[in-house]
Tab-separated table of C-alpha atoms and ligand atoms in Angstrom:
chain	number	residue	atom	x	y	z
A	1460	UNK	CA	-95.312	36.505	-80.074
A	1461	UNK	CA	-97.575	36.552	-77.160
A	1462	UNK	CA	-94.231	36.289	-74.439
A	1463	UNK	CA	-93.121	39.069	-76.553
A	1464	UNK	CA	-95.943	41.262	-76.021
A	1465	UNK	CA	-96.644	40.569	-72.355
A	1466	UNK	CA	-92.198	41.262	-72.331
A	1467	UNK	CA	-92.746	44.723	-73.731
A	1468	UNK	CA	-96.080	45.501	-71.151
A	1469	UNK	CA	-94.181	44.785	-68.264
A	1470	UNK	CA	-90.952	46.565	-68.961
A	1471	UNK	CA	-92.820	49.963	-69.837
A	1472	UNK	CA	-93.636	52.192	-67.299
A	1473	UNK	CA	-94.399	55.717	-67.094
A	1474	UNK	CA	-93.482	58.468	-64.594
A	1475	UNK	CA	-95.748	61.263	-64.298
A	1476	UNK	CA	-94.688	64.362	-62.971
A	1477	UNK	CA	-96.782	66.418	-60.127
A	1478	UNK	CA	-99.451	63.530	-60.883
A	1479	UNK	CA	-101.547	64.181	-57.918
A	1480	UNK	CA	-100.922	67.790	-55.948
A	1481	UNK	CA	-101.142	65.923	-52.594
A	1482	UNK	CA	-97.985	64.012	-53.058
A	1483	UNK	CA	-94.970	65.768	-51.472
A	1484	UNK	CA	-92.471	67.253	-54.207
A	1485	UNK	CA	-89.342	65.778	-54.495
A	1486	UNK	CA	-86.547	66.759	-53.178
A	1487	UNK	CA	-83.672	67.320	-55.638
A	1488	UNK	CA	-80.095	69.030	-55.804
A	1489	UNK	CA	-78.791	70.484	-58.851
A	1490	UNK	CA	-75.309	70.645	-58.639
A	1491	UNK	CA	-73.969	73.166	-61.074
A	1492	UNK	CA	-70.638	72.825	-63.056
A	1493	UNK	CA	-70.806	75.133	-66.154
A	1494	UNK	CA	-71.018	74.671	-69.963
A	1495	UNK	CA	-73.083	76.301	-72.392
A	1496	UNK	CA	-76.288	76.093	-70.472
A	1497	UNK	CA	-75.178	78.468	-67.333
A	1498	UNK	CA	-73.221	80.531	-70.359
A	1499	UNK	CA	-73.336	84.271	-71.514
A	1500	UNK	CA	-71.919	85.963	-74.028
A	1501	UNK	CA	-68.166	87.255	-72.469
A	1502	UNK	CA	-66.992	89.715	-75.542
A	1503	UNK	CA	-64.666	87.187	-76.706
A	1504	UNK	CA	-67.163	83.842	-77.039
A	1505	UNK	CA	-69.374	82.075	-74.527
A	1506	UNK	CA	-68.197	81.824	-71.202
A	1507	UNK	CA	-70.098	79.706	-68.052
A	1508	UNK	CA	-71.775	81.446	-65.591
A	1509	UNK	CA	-73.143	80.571	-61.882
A	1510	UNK	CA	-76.870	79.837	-61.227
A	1511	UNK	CA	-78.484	82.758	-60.851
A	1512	UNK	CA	-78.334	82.696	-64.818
A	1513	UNK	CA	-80.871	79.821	-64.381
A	1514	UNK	CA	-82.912	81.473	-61.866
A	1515	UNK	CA	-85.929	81.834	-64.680
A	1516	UNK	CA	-86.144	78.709	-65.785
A	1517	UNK	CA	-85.997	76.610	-61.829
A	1518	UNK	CA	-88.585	79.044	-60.631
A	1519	UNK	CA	-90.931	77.266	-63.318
A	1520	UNK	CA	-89.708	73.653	-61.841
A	1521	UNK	CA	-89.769	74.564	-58.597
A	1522	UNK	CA	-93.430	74.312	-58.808
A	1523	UNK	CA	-92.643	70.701	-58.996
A	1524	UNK	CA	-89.849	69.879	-56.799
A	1525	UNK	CA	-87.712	71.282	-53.928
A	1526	UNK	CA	-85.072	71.826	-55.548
A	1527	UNK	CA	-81.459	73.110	-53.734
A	1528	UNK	CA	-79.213	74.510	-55.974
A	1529	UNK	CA	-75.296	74.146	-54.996
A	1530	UNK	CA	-72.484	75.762	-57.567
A	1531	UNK	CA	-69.648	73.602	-57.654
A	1532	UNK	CA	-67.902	74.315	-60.242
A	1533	UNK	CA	-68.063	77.391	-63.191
A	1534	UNK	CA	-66.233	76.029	-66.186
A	1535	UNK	CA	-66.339	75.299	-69.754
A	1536	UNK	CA	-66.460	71.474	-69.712
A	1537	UNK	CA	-63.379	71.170	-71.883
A	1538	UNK	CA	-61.592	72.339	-68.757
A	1539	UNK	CA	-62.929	69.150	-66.961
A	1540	UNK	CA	-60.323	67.171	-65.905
A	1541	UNK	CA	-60.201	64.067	-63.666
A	1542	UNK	CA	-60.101	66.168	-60.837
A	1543	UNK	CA	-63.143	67.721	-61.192
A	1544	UNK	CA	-64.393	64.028	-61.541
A	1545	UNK	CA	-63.199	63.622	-58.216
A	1546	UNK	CA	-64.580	66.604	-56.626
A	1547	UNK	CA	-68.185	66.033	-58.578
A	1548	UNK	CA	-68.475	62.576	-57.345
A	1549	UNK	CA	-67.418	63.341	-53.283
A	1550	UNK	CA	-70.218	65.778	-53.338
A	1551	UNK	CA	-72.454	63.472	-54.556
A	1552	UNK	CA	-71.713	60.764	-52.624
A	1553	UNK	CA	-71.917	63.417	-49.537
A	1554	UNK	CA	-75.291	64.802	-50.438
A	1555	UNK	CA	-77.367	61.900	-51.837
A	1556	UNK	CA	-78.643	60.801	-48.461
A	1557	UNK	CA	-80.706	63.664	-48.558
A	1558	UNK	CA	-82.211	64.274	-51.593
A	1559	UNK	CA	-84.852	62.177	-53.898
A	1560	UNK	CA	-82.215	62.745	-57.283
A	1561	UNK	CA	-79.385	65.074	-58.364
A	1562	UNK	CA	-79.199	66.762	-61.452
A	1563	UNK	CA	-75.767	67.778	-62.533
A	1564	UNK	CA	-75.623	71.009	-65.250
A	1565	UNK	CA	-72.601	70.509	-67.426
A	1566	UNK	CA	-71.064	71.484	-70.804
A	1567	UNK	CA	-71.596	69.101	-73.210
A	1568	UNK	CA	-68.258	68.541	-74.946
A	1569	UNK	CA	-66.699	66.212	-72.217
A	1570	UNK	CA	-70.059	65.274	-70.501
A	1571	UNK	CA	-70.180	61.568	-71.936
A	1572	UNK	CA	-66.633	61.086	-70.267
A	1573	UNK	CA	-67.391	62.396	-66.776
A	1574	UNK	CA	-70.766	60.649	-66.617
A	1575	UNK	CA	-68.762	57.218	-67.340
A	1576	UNK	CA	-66.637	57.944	-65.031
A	1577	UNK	CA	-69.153	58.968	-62.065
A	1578	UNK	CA	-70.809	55.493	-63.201
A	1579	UNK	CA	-67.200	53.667	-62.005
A	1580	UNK	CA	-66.998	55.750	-59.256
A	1581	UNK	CA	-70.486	55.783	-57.268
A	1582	UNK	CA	-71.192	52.370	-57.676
A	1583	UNK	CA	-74.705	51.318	-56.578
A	1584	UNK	CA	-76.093	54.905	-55.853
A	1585	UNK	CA	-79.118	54.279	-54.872
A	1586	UNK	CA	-80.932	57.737	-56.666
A	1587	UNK	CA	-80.725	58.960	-59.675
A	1588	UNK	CA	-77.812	61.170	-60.506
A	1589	UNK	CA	-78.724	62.883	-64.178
A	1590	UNK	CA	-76.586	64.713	-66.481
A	1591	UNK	CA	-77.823	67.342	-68.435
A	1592	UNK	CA	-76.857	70.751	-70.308
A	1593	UNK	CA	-77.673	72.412	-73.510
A	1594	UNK	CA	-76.536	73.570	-77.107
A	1595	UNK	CA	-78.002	76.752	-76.886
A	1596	UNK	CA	-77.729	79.376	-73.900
A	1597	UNK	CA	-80.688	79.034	-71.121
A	1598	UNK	CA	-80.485	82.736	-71.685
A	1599	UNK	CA	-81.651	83.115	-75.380
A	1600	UNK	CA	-84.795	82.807	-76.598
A	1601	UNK	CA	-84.764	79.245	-78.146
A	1602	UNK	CA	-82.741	77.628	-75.810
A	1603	UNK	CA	-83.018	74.107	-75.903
A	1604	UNK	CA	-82.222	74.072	-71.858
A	1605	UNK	CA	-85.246	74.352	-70.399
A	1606	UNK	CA	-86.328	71.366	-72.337
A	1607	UNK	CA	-83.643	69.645	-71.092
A	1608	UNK	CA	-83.473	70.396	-67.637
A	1609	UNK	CA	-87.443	69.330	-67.438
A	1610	UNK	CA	-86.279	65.861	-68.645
A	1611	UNK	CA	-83.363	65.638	-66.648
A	1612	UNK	CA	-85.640	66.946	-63.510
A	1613	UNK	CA	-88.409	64.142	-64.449
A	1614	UNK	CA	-86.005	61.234	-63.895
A	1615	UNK	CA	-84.054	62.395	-60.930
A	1616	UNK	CA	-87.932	62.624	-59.021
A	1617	UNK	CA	-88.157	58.469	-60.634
A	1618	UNK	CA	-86.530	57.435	-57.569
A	1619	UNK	CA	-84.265	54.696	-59.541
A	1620	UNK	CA	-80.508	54.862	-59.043
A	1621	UNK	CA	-77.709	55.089	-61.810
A	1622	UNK	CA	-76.105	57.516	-63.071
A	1623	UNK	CA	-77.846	58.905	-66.316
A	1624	UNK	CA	-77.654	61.724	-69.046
A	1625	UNK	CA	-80.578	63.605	-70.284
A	1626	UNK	CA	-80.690	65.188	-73.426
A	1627	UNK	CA	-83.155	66.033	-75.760
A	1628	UNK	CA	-86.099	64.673	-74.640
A	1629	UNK	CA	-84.499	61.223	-73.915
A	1630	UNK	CA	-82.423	59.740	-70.831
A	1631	UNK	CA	-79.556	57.260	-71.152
A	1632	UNK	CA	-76.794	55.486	-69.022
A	1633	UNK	CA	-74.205	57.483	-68.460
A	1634	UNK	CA	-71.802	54.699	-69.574
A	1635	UNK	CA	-73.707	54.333	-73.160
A	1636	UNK	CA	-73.722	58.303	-73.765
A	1637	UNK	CA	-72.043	59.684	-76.450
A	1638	UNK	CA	-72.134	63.266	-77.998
A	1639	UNK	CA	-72.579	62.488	-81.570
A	1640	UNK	CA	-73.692	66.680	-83.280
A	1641	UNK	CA	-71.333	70.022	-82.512
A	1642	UNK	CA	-74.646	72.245	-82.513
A	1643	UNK	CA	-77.475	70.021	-83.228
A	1644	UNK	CA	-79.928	69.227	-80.379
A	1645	UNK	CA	-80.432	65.902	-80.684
A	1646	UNK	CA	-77.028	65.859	-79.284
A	1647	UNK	CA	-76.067	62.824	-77.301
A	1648	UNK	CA	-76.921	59.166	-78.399
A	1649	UNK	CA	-77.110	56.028	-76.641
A	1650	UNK	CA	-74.403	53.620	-78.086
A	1651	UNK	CA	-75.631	50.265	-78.135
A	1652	UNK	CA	-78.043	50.000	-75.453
A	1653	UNK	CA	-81.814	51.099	-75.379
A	1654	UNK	CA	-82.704	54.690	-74.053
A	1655	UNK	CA	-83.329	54.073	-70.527
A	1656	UNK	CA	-86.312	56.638	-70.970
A	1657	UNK	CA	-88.117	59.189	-73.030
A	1658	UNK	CA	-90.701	61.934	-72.731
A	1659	UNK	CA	-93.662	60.894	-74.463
A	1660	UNK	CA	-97.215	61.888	-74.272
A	1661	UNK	CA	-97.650	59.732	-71.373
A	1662	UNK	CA	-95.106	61.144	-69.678
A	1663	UNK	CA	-91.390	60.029	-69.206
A	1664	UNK	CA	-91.409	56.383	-70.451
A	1665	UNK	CA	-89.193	54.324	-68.511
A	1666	UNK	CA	-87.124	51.081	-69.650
A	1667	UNK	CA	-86.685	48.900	-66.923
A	1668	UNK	CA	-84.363	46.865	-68.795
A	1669	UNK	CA	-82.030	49.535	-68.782
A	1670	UNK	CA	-82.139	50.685	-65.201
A	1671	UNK	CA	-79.666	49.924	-63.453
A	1672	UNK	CA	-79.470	47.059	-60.205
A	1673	UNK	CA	-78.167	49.521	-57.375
A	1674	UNK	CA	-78.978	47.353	-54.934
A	1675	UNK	CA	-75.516	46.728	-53.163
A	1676	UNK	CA	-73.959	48.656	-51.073
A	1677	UNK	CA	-73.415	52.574	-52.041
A	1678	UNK	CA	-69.618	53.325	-51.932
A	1679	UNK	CA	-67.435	56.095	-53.459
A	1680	UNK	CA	-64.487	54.595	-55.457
A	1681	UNK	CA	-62.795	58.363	-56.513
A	1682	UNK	CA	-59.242	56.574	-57.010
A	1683	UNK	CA	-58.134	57.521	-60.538
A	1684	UNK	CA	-55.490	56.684	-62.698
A	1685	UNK	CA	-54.307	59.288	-65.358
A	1686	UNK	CA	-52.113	56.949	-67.057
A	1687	UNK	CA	-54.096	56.426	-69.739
A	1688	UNK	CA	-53.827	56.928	-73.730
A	1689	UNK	CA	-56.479	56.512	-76.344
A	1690	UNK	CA	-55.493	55.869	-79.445
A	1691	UNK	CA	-56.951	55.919	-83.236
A	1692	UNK	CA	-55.485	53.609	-85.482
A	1693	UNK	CA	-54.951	54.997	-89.096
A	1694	UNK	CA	-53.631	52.840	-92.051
A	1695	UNK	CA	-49.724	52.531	-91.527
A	1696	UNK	CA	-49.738	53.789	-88.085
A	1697	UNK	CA	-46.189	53.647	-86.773
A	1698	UNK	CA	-45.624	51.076	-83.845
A	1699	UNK	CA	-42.587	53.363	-82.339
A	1700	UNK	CA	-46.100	55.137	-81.413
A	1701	UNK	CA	-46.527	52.172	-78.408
A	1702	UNK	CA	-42.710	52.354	-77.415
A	1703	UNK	CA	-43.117	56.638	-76.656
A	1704	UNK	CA	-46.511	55.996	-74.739
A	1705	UNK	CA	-44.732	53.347	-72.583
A	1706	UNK	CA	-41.609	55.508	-72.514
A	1707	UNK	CA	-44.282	58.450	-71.156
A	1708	UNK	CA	-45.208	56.065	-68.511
A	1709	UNK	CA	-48.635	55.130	-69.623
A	1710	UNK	CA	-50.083	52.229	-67.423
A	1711	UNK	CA	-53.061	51.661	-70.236
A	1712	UNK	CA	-54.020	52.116	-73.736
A	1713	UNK	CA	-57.109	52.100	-75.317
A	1714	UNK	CA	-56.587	51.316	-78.861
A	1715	UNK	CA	-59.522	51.972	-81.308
A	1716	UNK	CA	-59.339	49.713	-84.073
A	1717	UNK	CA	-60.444	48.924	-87.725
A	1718	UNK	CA	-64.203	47.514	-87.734
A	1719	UNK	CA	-64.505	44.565	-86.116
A	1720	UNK	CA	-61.272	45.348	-84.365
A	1721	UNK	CA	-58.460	45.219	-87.049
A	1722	UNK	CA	-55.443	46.116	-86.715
A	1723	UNK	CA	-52.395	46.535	-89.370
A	1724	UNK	CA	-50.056	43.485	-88.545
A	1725	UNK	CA	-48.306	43.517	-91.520
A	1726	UNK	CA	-44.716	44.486	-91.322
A	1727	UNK	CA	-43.540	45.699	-87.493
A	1728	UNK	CA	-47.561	46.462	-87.062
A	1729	UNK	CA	-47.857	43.864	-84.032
A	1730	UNK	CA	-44.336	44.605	-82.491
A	1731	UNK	CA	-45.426	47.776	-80.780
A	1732	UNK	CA	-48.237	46.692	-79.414
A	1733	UNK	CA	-46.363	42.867	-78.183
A	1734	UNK	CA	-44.330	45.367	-76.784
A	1735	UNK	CA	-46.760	47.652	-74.594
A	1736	UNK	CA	-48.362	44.106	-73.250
A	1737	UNK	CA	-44.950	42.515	-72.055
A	1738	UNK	CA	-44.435	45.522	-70.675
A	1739	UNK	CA	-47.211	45.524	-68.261
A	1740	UNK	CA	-49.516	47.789	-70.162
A	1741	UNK	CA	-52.855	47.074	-70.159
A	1742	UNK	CA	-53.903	47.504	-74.382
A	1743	UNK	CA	-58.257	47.277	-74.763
A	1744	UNK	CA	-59.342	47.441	-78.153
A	1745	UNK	CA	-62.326	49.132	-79.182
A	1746	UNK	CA	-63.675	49.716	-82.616
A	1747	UNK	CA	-63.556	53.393	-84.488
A	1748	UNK	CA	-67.049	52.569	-85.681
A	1749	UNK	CA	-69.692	54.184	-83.181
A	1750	UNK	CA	-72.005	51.199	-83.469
A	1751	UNK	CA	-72.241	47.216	-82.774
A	1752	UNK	CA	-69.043	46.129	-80.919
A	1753	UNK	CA	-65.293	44.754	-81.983
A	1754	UNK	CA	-64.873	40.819	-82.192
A	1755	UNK	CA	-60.932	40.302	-82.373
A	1756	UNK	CA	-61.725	36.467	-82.957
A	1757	UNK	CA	-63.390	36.946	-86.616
A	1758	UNK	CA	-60.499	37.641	-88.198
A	1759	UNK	CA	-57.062	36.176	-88.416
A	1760	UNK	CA	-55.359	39.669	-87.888
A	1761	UNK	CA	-57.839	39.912	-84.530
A	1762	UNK	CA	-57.121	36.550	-83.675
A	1763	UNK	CA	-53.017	37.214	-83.517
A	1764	UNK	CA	-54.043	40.390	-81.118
A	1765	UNK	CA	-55.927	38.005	-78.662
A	1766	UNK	CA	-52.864	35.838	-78.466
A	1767	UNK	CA	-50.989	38.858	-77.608
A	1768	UNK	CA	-52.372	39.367	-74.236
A	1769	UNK	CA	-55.107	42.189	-75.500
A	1770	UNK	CA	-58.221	42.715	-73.693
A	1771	UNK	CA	-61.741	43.227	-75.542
A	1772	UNK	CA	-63.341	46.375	-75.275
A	1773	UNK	CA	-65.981	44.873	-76.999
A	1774	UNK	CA	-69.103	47.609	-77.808
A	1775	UNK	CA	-68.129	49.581	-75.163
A	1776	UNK	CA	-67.750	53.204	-76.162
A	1777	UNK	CA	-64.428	54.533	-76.299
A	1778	UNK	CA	-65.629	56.881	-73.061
A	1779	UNK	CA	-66.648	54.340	-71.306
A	1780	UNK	CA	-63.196	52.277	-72.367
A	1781	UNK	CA	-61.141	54.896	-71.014
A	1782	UNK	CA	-62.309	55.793	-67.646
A	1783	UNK	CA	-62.830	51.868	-67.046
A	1784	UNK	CA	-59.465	51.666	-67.347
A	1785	UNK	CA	-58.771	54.780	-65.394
A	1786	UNK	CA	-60.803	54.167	-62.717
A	1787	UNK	CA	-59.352	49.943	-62.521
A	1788	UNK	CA	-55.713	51.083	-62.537
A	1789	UNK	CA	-56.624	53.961	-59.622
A	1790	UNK	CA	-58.249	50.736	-58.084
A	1791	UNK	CA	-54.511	49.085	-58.166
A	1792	UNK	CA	-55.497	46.445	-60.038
A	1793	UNK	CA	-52.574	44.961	-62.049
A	1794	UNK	CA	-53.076	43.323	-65.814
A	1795	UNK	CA	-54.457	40.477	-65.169
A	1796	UNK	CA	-56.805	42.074	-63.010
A	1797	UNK	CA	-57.832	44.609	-65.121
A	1798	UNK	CA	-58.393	41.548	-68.125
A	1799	UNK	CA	-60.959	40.173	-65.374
A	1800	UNK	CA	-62.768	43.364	-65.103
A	1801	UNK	CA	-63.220	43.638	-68.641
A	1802	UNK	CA	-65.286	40.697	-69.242
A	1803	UNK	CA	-67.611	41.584	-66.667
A	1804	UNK	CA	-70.324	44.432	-66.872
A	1805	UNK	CA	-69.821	46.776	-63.769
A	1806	UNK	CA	-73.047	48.945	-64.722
A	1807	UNK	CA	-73.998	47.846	-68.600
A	1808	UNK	CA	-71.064	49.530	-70.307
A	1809	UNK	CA	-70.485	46.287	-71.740
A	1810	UNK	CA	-72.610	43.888	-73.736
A	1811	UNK	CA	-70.786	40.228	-72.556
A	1812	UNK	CA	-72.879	38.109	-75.652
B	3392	LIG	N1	-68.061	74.159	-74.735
B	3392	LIG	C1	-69.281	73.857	-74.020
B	3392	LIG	C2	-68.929	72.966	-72.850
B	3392	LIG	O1	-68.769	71.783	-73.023
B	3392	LIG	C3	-70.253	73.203	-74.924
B	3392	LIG	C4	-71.608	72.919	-74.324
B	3392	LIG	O2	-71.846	72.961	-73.130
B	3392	LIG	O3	-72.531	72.602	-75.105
B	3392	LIG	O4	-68.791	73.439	-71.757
């Protein structure tokens, strides 16, 4: 009880912001893409615009940090595409060696997939590189955005590396995010891992468990592979489904299963699937469940998968999954490879036992 107490004391911290006026501010780049926060109405819906629609709200933070503001992209983030991936994590890894933190501004609907991905590809970045947007216009009244952006401010001044999201008062990894509510603001959850921090009265409560080690070498891995298909499984799903993605060319699937990682093997269920793997595709299985992680060795249907030549996604969200397997195949890394890589943890987007 007592090693339990003295655990909890020393993994707590707290990060005060503009503690004492005679410590230099910060220096910190926000690097704007789009999404509803930047957004105005355009007479047919919301459409993203640059930063001077945020001008209001940074002049408050900027009585807190330098901040630089950059534009580098103006799109709705369902328009992200690995590209922009690409182009978001060369300016990054351009710009971080002078600045304290980066805070990238970002729609919400595909930000869970590009901050996985930027996780892969800037491994070991030594500052903190936060995601953040909103569900509500910075320009209306009630945005949530401003709230946001504080947060997401807050931990890019912490001064640890990783590449985070913050959202509603709470930070994450970027590999554990997922955007769990269309409209609510408590938007974005961490899957399976503790929140790496959250605003408290103290100020924003940090986890050290849950930051990440940067402390290799920085490098920028932007090699991509598009090649890559995830899949829901549904009761009686047709295995000719397997033959048409390797017919498309797909170099990896990333099946989500039943529970605990089921999958229909009755009937020509496995043959697809035996199929994809001899084939040279590389087939990870997650679970359709958002919580606790697949185990293909529980059951006798999970078992015949393993034997198969599958690879465990474990509870790896199906974000994370996917541009894991993206980012490995970019890498060149063949199936046997890519197996390897799966049963280690790169940056905690995998829980190994
Ligand atoms: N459609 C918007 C986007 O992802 C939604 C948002 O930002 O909340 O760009």
């Amino acid at each position: 009880m007592l090693f339990y107490f003295f655990s909890v004391i020393i993994t707590m911290y707290y990060y005060r912001v503009g503690e004492t006026s005679m410590e230099p501010k910060k220096q910190i780049l926000l690097l704007t893409t789009g999404g509803t926060i930047a957004s105005a109405p355009n007479g047919d819906g919301l459409a993203p615009r640059r930063s001077d629609i945020m001008a209001h709200d940074l002049q408050r933070l900027r009585e807190y940090y330098e901040i630089t503001v950059e534009d580098i992209m103006c799109l709705d983030s369902s328009n992200i595409r690995p590209e922009e991936w690409q182009q978001m994590a060369r300016v990054i890894f351009d710009r971080y060696p002078s600045y304290d933190g980066i805070v990238v501004s970002h729609g919400t609907d595909t930000m869970a997939y590009t901050a996985s991905a930027l996780t892969f590809m800037l491994p070991n970045i030594p500052i903190p590189v936060v995601f953040t947007g909103s569900q509500v216009p910075l320009t209306q009244a009630l945005s949530d955005g401003p709230d946001n952006l504080r947060t997401a401010f807050a931990m890019a001044a912490c001064g640890h590396g990783g590449v985070f999201v913050a959202f509603d008062r709470k930070v994450m990894r970027g590999c554990r995010a997922v955007k769990v509510r269309a409209s609510g603001f408590s938007a974005f959850e961490s899957i399976n891992a503790r929140y790496a921090g959250r605003v408290t009265g103290r100020g924003l409560e940090l986890d050290a468990r849950m930051l990440p080690d940067c402390t290799g070498a920085p490098a920028l891995r932007d090699a991509l592979s598009k090649d890559v298909f995830l899949l829901k499984l549904t009761p009686g799903l047709s295995p000719d489904i397997f033959y048409a993605l390797a017919q498309m060319g797909y170099k990896g699937i990333v099946l989500e299963a039943f529970g605990l990682g089921g999958v229909n093997v009755l009937g020509q269920g496995l043959s697809g699937i035996q199929k994809a793997v001899e084939l040279g595709i590389s087939v990870v299985i997650t679970t359709q469940c958002l919580y606790d992680s697949a185990d293909l060795r529980v059951y006798q249907v999970g078992n015949q998968l393993l034997e198969l030549g599958v690879i465990q996604g474990r509870d790896m969200t199906s974000e994370a999954a996917m541009t894991k397997l993206m980012w490995a195949l970019g890498q060149g890394m063949d199936q046997q490879q890519i197996a390897q890589l799966f049963s280690q943890s790169l940056a905690g987007e995998i829980t190994l036992n």
